[in-house]
mmCIF file of C-alpha atoms in Angstrom:
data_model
loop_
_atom_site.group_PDB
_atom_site.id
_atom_site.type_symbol
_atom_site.label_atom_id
_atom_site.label_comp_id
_atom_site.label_asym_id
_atom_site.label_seq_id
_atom_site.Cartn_x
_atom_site.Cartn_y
_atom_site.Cartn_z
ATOM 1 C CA UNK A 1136 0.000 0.000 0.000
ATOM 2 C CA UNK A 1137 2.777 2.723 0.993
ATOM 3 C CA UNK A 1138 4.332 1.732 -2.725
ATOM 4 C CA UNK A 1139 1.077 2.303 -4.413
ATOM 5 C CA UNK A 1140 0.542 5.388 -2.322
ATOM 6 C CA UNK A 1141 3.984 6.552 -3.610
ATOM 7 C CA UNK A 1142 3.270 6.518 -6.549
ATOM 8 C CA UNK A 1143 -0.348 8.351 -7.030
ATOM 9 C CA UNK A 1144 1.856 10.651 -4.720
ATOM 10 C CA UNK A 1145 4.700 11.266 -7.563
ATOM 11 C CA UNK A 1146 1.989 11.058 -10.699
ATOM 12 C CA UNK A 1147 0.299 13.976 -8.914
ATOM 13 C CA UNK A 1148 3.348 15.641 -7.864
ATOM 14 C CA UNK A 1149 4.401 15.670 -11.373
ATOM 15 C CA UNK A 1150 0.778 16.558 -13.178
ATOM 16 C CA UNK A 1151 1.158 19.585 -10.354
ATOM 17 C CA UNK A 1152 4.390 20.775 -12.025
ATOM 18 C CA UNK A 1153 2.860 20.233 -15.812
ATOM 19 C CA UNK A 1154 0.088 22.603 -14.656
ATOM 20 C CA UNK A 1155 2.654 24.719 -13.298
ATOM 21 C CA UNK A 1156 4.280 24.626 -16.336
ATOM 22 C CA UNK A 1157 1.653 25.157 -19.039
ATOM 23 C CA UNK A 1158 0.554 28.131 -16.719
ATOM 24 C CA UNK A 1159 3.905 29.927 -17.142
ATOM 25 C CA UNK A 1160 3.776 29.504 -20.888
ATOM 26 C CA UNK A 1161 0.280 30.503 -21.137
ATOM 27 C CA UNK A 1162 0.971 33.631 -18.984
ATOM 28 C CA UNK A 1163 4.159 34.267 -21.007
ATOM 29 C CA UNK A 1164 2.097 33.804 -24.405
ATOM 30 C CA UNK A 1165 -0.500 36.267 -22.810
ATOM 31 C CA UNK A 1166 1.946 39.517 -22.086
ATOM 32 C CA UNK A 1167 3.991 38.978 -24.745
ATOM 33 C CA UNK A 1168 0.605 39.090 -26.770
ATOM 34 C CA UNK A 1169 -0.379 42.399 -24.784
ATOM 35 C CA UNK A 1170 2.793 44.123 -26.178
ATOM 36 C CA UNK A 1171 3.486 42.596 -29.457
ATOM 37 C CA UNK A 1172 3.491 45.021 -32.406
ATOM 38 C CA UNK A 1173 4.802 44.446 -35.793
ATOM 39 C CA UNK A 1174 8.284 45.129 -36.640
ATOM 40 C CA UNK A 1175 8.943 49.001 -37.082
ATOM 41 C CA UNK A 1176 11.543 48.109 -39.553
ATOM 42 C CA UNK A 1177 9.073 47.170 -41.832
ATOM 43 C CA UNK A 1178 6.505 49.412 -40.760
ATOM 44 C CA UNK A 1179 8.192 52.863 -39.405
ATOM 45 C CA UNK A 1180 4.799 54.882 -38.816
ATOM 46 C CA UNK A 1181 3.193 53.503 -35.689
ATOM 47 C CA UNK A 1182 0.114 55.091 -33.650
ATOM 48 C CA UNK A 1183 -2.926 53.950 -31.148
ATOM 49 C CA UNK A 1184 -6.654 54.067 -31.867
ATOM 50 C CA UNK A 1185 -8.403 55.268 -28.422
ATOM 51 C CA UNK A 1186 -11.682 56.633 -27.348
ATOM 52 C CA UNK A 1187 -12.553 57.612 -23.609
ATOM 53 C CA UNK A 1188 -12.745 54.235 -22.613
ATOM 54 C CA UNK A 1189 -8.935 54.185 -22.941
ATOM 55 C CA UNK A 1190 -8.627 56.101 -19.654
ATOM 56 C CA UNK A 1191 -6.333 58.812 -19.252
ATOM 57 C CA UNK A 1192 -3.492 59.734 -21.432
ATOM 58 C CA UNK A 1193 0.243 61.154 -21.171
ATOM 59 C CA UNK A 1194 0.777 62.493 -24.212
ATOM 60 C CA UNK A 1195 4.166 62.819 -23.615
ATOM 61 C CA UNK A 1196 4.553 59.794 -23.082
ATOM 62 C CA UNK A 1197 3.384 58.805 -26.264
ATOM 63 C CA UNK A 1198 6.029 61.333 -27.606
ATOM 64 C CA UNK A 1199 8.759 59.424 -25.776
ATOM 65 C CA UNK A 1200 7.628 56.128 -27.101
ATOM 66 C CA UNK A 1201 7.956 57.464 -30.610
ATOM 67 C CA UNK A 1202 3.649 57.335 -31.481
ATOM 68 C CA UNK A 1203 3.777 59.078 -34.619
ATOM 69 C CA UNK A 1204 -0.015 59.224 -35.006
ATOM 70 C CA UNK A 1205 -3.215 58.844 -32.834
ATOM 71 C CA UNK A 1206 -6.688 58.554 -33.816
ATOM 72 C CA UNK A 1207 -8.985 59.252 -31.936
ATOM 73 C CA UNK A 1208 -12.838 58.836 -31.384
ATOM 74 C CA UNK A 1209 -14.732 61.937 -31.806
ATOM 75 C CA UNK A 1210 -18.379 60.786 -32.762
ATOM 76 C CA UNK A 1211 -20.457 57.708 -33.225
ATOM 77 C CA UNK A 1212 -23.900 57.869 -35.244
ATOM 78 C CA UNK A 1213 -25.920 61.267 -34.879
ATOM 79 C CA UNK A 1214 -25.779 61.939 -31.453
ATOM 80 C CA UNK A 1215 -22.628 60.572 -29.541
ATOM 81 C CA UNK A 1216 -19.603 62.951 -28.735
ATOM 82 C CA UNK A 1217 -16.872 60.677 -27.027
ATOM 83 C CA UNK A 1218 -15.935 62.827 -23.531
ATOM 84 C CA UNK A 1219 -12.394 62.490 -23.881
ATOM 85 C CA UNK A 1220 -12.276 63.813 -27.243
ATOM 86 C CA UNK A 1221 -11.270 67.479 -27.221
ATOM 87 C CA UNK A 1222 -8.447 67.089 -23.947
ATOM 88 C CA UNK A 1223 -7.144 64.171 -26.297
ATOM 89 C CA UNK A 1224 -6.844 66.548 -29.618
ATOM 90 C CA UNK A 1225 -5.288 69.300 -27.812
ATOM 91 C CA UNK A 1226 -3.096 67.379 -25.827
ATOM 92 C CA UNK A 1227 -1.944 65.202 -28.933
ATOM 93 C CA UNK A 1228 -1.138 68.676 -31.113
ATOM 94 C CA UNK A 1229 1.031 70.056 -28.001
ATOM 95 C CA UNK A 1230 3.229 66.555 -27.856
ATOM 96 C CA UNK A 1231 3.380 67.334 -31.638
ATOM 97 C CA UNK A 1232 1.782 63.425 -32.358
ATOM 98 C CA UNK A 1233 -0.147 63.220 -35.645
ATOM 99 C CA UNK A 1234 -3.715 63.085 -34.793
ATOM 100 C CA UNK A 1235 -7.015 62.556 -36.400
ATOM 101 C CA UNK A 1236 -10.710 61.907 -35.523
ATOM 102 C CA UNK A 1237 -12.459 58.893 -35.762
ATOM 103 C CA UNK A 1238 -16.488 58.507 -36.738
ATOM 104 C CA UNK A 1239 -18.530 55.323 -36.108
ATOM 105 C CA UNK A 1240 -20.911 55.287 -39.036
ATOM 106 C CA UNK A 1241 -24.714 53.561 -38.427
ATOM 107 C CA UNK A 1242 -26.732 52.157 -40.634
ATOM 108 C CA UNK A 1243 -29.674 53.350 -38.245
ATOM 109 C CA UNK A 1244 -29.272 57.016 -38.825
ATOM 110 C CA UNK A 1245 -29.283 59.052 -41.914
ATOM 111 C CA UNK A 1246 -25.892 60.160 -43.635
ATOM 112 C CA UNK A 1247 -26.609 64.199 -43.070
ATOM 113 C CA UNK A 1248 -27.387 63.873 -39.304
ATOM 114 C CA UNK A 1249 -24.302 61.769 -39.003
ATOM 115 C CA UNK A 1250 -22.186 64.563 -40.745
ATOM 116 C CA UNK A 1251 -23.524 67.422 -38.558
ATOM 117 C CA UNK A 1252 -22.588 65.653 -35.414
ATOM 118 C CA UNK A 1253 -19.043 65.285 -36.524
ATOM 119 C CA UNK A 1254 -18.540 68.365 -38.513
ATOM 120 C CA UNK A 1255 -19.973 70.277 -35.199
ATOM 121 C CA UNK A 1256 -17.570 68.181 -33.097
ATOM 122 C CA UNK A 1257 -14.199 68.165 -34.927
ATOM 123 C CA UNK A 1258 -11.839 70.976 -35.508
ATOM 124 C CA UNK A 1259 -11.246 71.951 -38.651
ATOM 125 C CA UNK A 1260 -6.750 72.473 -38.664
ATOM 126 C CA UNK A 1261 -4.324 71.993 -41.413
ATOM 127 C CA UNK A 1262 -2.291 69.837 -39.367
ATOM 128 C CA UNK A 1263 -5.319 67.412 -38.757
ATOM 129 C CA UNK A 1264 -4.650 63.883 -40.069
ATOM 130 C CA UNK A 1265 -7.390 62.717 -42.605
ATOM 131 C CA UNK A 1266 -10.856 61.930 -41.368
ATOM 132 C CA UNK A 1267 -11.308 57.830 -40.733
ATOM 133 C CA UNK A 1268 -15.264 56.700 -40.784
ATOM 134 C CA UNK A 1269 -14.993 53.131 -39.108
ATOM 135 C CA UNK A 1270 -17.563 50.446 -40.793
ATOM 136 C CA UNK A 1271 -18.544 48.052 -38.237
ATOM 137 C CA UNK A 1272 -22.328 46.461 -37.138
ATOM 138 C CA UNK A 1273 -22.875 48.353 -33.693
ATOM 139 C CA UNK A 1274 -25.027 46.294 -31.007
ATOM 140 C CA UNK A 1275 -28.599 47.843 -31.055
ATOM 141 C CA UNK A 1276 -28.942 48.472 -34.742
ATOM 142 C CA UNK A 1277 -29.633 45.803 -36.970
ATOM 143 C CA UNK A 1278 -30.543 47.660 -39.859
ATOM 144 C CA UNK A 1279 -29.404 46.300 -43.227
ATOM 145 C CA UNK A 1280 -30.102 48.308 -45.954
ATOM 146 C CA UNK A 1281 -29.384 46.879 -49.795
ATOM 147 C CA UNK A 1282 -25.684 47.723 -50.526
ATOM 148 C CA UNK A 1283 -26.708 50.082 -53.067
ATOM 149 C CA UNK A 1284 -28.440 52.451 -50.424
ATOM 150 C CA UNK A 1285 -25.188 51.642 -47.995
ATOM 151 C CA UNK A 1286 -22.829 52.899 -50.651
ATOM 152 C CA UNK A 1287 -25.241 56.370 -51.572
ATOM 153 C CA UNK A 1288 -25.308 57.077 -48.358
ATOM 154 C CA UNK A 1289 -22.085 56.689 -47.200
ATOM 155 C CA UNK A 1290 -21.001 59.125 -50.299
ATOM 156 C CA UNK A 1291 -23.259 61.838 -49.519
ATOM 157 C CA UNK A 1292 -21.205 61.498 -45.688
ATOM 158 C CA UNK A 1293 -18.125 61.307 -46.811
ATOM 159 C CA UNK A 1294 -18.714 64.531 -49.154
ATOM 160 C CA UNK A 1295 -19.849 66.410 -46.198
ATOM 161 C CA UNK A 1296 -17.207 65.388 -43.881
ATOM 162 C CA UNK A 1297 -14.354 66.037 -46.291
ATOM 163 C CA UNK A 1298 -15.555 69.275 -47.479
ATOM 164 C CA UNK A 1299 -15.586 69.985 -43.919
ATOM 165 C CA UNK A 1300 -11.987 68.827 -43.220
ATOM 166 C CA UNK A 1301 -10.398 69.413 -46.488
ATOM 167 C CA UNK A 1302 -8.677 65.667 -46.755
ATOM 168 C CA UNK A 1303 -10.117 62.644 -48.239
ATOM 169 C CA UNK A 1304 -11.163 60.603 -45.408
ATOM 170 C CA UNK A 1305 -9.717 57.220 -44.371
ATOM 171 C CA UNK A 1306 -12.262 54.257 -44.492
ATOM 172 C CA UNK A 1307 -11.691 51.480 -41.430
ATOM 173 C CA UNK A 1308 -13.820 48.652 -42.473
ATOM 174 C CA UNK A 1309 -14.250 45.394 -40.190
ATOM 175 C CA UNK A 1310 -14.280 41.720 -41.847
ATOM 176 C CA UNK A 1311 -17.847 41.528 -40.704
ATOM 177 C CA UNK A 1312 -19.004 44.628 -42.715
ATOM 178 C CA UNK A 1313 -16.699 44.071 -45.707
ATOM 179 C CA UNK A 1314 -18.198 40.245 -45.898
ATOM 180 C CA UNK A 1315 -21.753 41.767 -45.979
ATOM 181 C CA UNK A 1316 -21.423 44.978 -48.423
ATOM 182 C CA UNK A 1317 -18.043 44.621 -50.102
ATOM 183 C CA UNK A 1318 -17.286 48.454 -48.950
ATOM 184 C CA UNK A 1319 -13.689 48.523 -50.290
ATOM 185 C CA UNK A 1320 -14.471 47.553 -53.819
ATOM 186 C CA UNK A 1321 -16.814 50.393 -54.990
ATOM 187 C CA UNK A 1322 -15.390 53.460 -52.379
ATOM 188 C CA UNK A 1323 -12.293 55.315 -53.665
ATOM 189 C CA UNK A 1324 -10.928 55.855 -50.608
ATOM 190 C CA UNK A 1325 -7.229 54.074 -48.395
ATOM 191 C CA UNK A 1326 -8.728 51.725 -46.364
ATOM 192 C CA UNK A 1327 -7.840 50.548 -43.073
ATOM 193 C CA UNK A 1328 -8.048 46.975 -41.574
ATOM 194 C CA UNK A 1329 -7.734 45.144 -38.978
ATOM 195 C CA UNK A 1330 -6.334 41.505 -37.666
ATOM 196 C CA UNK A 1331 -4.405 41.198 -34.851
ATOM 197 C CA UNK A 1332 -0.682 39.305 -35.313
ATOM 198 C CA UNK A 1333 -1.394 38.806 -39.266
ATOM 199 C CA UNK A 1334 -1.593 41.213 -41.851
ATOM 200 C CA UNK A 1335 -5.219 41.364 -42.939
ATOM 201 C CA UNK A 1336 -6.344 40.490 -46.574
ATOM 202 C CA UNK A 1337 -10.250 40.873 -46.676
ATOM 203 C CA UNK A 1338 -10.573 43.243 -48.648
ATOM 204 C CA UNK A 1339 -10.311 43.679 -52.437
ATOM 205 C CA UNK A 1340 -7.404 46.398 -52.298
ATOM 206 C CA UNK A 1341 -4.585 46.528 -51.195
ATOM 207 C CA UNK A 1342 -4.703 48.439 -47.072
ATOM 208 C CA UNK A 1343 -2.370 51.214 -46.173
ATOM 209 C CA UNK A 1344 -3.096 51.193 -42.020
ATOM 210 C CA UNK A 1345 -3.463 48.193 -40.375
ATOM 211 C CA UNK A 1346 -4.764 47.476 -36.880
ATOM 212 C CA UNK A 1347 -2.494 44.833 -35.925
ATOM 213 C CA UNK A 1348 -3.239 44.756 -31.785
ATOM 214 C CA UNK A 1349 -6.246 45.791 -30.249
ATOM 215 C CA UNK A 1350 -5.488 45.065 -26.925
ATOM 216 C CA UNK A 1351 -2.188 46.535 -26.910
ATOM 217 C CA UNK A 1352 -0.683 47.254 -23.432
ATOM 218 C CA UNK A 1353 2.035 50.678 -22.653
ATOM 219 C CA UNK A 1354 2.979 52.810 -20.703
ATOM 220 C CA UNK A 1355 1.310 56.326 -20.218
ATOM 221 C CA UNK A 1356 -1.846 54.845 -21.094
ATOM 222 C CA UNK A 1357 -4.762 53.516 -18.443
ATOM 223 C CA UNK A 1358 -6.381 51.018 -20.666
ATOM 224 C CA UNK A 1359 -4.990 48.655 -23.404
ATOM 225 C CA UNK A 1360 -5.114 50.556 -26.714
ATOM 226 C CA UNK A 1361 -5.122 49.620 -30.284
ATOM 227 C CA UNK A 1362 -2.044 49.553 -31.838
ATOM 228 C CA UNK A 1363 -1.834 50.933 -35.902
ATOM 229 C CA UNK A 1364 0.790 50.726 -38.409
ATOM 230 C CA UNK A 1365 0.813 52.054 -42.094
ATOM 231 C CA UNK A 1366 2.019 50.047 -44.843
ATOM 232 C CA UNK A 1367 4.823 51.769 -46.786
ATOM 233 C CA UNK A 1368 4.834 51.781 -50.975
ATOM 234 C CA UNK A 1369 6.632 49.124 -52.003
ATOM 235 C CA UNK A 1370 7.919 51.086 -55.196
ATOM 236 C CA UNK A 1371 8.937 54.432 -53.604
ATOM 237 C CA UNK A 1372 9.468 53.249 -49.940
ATOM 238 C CA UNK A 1373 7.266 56.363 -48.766
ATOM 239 C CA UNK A 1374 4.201 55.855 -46.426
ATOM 240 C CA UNK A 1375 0.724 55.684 -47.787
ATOM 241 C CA UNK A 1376 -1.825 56.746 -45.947
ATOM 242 C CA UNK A 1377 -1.272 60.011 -43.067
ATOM 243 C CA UNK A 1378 1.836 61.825 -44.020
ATOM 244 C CA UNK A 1379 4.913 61.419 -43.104
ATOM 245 C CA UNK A 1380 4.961 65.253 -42.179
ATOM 246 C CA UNK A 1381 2.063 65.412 -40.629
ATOM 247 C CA UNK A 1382 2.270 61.792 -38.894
ATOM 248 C CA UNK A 1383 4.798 63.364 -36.782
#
């Protein structure tokens, strides 16, 4: 019996340090998930994505770190303003960081009403990065109009917003969205994707900023943050996308 007892004691000893074991690695794999961002050799521009539920910022921080660029959310729909949104802008043009505003377009409200909240909301400044107008299903709306009624109305937004900003805006579409309406095919805009770890490839052109963590961890920063590179031209070697200039 004290033989058989010795050895349940050393199969559980040693499932105890497996556990132990596969733990570790799973917390390693975790953190080093957390701060993972893709090579800046191959992608030199580098920003965050971040809204008020990012907490607060230190925008000097963000300097330090080398954040080129930072967009940020400044309206969702026809009636949202994020809080955070004006301390963010003005603290992101003193740290002299690139930075741009961020709409979350709904198929549940009408393209004008849309444009009025942001154009109402959002600064219009020559050093202002291009408008982005994020494509995603939202919980609470399930409209789904006919893709031909998607892509008019998005237009007549788009128009609005850019005539108010002066830039051709930036289009962030999720796989989700892009499966349903095939935004990136008919809109003559840079489009920006996301996909954390891997490059993304759902759309039918070609991406120029890429969302490649979303639940980035740094310093200076309460909450994790989305991480965002932009793809370089592969004949020229210059950025697409923001500016070099004014990405910095």
């Amino acid at each position: 019996m004290a033989r058989n007892g010795g050895k349940r004691s050393g199969v559980l000893t040693g499932l105890l340090v497996v556990a132990v074991i596969l733990g570790l690695l799973a917390w390693a794999a975790f953190s080093f998930s957390r701060s993972w961002t893709a090579p800046r050799d191959q992608y030199p521009l580098q920003g965050i994505a971040i809204s008020a539920d990012s907490g607060s910022v230190s925008w000097p921080s963000m300097a330090a770190l080398n954040i080129n660029f930072a967009y940020m959310l400044a309206t969702r729909s026809s009636d949202y303003r994020d809080p955070a949104f004006g301390k963010n802008f003005a603290e992101a043009e003193k740290a002299k960081i690139g930075f741009g505003a961020l709409h979350h377009y709904s198929l549940c409200r009408l393209a004008t009403d849309q444009s009025e909240n942001f154009v109402t909301t959002v600064p219009r400044r020559p050093k202002v990065l291009p408008p982005a107008v994020y494509l995603a299903f939202e919980e609470g709306c399930e409209d789904r109009p006919a893709r031909a009624l998607v892509l008019s109305e998005l237009t007549t937004f788009l128009n609005q917003i850019e005539t108010h900003s002066g830039k051709r805006a930036i289009i962030r579409i999720s796989r989700e969205f892009e499966d349903s309406y095939r935004i990136s095919a008919d809109i003559g805009r840079d489009i920006w994707l996301e996909g954390n770890f891997f490059p993304p490839d759902y759309a039918s052109k070609a991406w120029v900023m890429w969302s490649d963590n979303d639940n980035h961890v740094m310093e200076g920063v309460d909450q994790p943050v989305e991480h965002v590179v932009i793809k370089q031209s592969e004949d020229q070697g210059q950025n697409q996308g923001p500016s070099q200039e004014s990405a910095q």
